[in-house]
JSON list of C-alpha atoms in Angstrom, two decimals:
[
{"chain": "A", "resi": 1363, "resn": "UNK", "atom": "CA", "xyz": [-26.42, 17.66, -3.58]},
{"chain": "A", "resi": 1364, "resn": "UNK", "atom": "CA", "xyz": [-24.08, 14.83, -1.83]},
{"chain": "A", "resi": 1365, "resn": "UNK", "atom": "CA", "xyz": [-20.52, 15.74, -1.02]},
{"chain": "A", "resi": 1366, "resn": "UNK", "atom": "CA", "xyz": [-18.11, 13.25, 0.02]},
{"chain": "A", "resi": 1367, "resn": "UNK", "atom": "CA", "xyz": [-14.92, 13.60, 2.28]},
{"chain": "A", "resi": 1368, "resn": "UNK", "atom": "CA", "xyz": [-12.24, 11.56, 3.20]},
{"chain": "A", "resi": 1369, "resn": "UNK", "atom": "CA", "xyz": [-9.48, 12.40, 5.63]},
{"chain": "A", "resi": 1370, "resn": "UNK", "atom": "CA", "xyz": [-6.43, 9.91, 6.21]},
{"chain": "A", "resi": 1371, "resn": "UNK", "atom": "CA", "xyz": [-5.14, 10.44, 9.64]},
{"chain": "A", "resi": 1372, "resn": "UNK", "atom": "CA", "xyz": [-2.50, 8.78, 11.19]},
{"chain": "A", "resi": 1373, "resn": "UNK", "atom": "CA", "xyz": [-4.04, 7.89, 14.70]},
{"chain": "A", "resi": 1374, "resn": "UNK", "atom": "CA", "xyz": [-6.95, 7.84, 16.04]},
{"chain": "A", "resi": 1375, "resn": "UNK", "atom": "CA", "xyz": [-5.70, 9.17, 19.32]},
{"chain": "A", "resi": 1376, "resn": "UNK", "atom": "CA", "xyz": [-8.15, 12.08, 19.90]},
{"chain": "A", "resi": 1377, "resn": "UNK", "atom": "CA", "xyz": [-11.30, 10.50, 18.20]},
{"chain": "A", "resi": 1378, "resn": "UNK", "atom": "CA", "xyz": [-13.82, 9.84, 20.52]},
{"chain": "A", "resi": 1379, "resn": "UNK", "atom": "CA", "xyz": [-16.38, 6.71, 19.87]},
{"chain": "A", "resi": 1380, "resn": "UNK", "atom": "CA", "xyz": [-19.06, 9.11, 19.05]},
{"chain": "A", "resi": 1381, "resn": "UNK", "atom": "CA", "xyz": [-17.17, 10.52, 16.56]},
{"chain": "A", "resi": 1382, "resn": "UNK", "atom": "CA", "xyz": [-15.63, 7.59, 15.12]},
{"chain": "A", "resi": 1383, "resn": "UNK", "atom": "CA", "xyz": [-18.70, 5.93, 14.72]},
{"chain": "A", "resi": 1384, "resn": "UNK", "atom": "CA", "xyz": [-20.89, 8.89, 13.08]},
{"chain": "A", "resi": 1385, "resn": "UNK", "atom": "CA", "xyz": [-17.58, 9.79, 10.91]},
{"chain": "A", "resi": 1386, "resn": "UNK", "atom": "CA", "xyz": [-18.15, 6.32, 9.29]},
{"chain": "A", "resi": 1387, "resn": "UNK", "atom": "CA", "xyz": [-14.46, 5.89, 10.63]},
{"chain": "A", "resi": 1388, "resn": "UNK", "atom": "CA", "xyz": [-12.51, 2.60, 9.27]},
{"chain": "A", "resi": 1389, "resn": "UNK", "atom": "CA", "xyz": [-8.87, 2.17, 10.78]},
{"chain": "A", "resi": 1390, "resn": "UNK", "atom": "CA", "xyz": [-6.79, 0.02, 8.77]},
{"chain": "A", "resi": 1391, "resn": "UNK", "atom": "CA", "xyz": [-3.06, -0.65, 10.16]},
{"chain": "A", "resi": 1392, "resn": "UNK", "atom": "CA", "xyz": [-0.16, -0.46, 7.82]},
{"chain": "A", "resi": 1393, "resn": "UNK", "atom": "CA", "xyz": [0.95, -3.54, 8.81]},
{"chain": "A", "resi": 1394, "resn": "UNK", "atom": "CA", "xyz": [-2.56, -5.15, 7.74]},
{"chain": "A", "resi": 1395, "resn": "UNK", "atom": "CA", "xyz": [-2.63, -3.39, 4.46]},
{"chain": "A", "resi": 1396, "resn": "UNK", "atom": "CA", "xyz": [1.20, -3.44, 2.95]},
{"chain": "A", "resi": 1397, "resn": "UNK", "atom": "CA", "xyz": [2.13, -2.62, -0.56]},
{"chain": "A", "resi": 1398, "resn": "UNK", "atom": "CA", "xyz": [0.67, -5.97, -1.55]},
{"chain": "A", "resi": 1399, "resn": "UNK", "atom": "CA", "xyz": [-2.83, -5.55, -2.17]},
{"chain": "A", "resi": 1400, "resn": "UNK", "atom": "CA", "xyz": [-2.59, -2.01, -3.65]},
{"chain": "A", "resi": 1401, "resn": "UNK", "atom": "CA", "xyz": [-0.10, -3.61, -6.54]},
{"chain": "A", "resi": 1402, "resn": "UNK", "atom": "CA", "xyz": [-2.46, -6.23, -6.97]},
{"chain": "A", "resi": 1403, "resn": "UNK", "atom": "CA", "xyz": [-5.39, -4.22, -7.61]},
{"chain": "A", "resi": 1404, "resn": "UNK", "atom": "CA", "xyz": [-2.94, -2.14, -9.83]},
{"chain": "A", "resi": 1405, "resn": "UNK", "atom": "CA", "xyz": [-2.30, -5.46, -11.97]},
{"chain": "A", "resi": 1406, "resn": "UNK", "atom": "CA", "xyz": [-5.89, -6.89, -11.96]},
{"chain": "A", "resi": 1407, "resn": "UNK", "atom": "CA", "xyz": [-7.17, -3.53, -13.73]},
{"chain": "A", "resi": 1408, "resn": "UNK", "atom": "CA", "xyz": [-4.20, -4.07, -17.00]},
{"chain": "A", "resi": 1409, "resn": "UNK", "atom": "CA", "xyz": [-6.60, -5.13, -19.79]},
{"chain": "A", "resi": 1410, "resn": "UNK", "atom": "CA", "xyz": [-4.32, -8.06, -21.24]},
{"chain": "A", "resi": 1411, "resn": "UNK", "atom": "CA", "xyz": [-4.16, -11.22, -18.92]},
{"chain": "A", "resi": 1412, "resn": "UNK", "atom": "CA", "xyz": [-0.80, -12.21, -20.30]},
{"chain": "A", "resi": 1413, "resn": "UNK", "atom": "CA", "xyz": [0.31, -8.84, -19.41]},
{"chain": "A", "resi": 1414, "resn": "UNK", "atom": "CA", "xyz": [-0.47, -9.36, -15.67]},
{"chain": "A", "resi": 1415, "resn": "UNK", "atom": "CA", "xyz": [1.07, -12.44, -15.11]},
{"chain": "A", "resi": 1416, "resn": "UNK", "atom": "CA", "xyz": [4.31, -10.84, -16.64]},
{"chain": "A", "resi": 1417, "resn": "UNK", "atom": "CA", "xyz": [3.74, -7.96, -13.98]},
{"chain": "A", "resi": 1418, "resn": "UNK", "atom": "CA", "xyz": [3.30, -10.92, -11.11]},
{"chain": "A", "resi": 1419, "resn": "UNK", "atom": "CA", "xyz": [6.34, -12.47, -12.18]},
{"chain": "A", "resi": 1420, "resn": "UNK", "atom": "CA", "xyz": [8.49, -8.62, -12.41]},
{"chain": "A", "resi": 1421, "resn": "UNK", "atom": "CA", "xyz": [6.73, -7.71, -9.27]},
{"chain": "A", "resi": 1422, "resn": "UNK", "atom": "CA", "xyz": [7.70, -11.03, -7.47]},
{"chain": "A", "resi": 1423, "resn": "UNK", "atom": "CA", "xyz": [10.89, -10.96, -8.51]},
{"chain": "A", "resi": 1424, "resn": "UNK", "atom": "CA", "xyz": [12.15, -7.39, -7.90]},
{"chain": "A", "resi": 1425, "resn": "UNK", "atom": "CA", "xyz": [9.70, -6.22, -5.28]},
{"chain": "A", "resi": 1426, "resn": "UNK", "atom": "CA", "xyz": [10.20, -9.79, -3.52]},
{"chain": "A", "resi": 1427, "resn": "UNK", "atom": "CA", "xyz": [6.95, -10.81, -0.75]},
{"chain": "A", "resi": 1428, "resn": "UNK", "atom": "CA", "xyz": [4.98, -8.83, 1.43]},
{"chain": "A", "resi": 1429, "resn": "UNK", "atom": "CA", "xyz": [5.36, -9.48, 5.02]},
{"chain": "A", "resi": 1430, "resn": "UNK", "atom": "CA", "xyz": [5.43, -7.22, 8.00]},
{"chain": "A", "resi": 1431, "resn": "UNK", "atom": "CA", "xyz": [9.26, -8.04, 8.38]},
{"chain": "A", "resi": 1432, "resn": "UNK", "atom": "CA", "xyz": [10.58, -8.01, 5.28]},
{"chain": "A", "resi": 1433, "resn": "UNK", "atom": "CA", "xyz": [9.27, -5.28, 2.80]},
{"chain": "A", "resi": 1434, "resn": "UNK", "atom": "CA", "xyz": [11.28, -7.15, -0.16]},
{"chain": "A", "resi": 1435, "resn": "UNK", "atom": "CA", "xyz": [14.62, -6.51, -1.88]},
{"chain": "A", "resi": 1436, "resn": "UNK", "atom": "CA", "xyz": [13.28, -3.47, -3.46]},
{"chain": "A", "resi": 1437, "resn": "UNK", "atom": "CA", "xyz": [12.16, -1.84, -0.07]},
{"chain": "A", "resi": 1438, "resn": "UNK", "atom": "CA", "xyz": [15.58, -2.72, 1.46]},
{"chain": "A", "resi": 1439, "resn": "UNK", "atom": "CA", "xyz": [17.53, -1.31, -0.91]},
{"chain": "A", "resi": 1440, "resn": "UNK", "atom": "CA", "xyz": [15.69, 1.94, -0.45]},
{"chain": "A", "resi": 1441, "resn": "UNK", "atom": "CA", "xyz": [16.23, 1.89, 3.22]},
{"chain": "A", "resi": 1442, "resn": "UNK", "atom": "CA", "xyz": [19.31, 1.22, 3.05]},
{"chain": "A", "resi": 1443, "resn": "UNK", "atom": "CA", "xyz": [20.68, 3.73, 0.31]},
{"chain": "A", "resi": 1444, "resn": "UNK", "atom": "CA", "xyz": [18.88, 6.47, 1.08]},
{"chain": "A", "resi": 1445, "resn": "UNK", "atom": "CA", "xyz": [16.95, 9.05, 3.69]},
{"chain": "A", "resi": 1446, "resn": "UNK", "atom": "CA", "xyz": [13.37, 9.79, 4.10]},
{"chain": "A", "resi": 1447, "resn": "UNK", "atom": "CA", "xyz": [12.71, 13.07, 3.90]},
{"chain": "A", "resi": 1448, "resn": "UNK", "atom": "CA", "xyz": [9.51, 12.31, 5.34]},
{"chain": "A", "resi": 1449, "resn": "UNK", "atom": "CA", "xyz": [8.48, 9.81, 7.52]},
{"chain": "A", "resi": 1450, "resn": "UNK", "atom": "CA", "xyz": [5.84, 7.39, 5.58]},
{"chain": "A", "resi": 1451, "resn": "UNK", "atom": "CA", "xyz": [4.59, 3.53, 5.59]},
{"chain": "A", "resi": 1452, "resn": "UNK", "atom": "CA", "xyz": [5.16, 1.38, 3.01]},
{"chain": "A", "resi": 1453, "resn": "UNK", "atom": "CA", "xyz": [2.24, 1.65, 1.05]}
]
């Protein structure tokens, strides 16, 4: 019998190379992997193709681009209008 785990941690402050590399460890800053990508890979799995480009157009549109300084329109308003309760990325 296999059993997989996966742990999301939010440094890797106390991980030592040994453990890091044994772990199978793969750090991924949340300014390298944004909202973006996940949405896309959200869109690419809808069954009808004229259905995702709709999505692209909504999602361009309303959630605006991706870039490490500006989260979109969307993200902004958010920020702006509300409170975290929780600190979290943008993912």
């Amino acid at each position: 019998d296999n059993v997989k785990m996966m742990f999301e941690v939010e440094t890797l402050v106390n991980a030592s190379p040994a453990t890091v590399s044994r772990a199978g460890i793969i750090y991924v800053s949340d300014t390298d992997l944004d909202w973006a990508p996940v949405i896309e890979a959200w869109v690419r799995k809808r069954p009808d193709p004229t259905r995702q480009d709709i999505l692209r157009e909504l999602i361009s549109r309303w959630m605006g681009q991706c870039t490490p300084t500006d989260p979109g329109p969307c993200f902004d308003f958010l920020s702006r209008n509300t409170s975290e309760v929780m600190k979290e990325g943008r993912v």
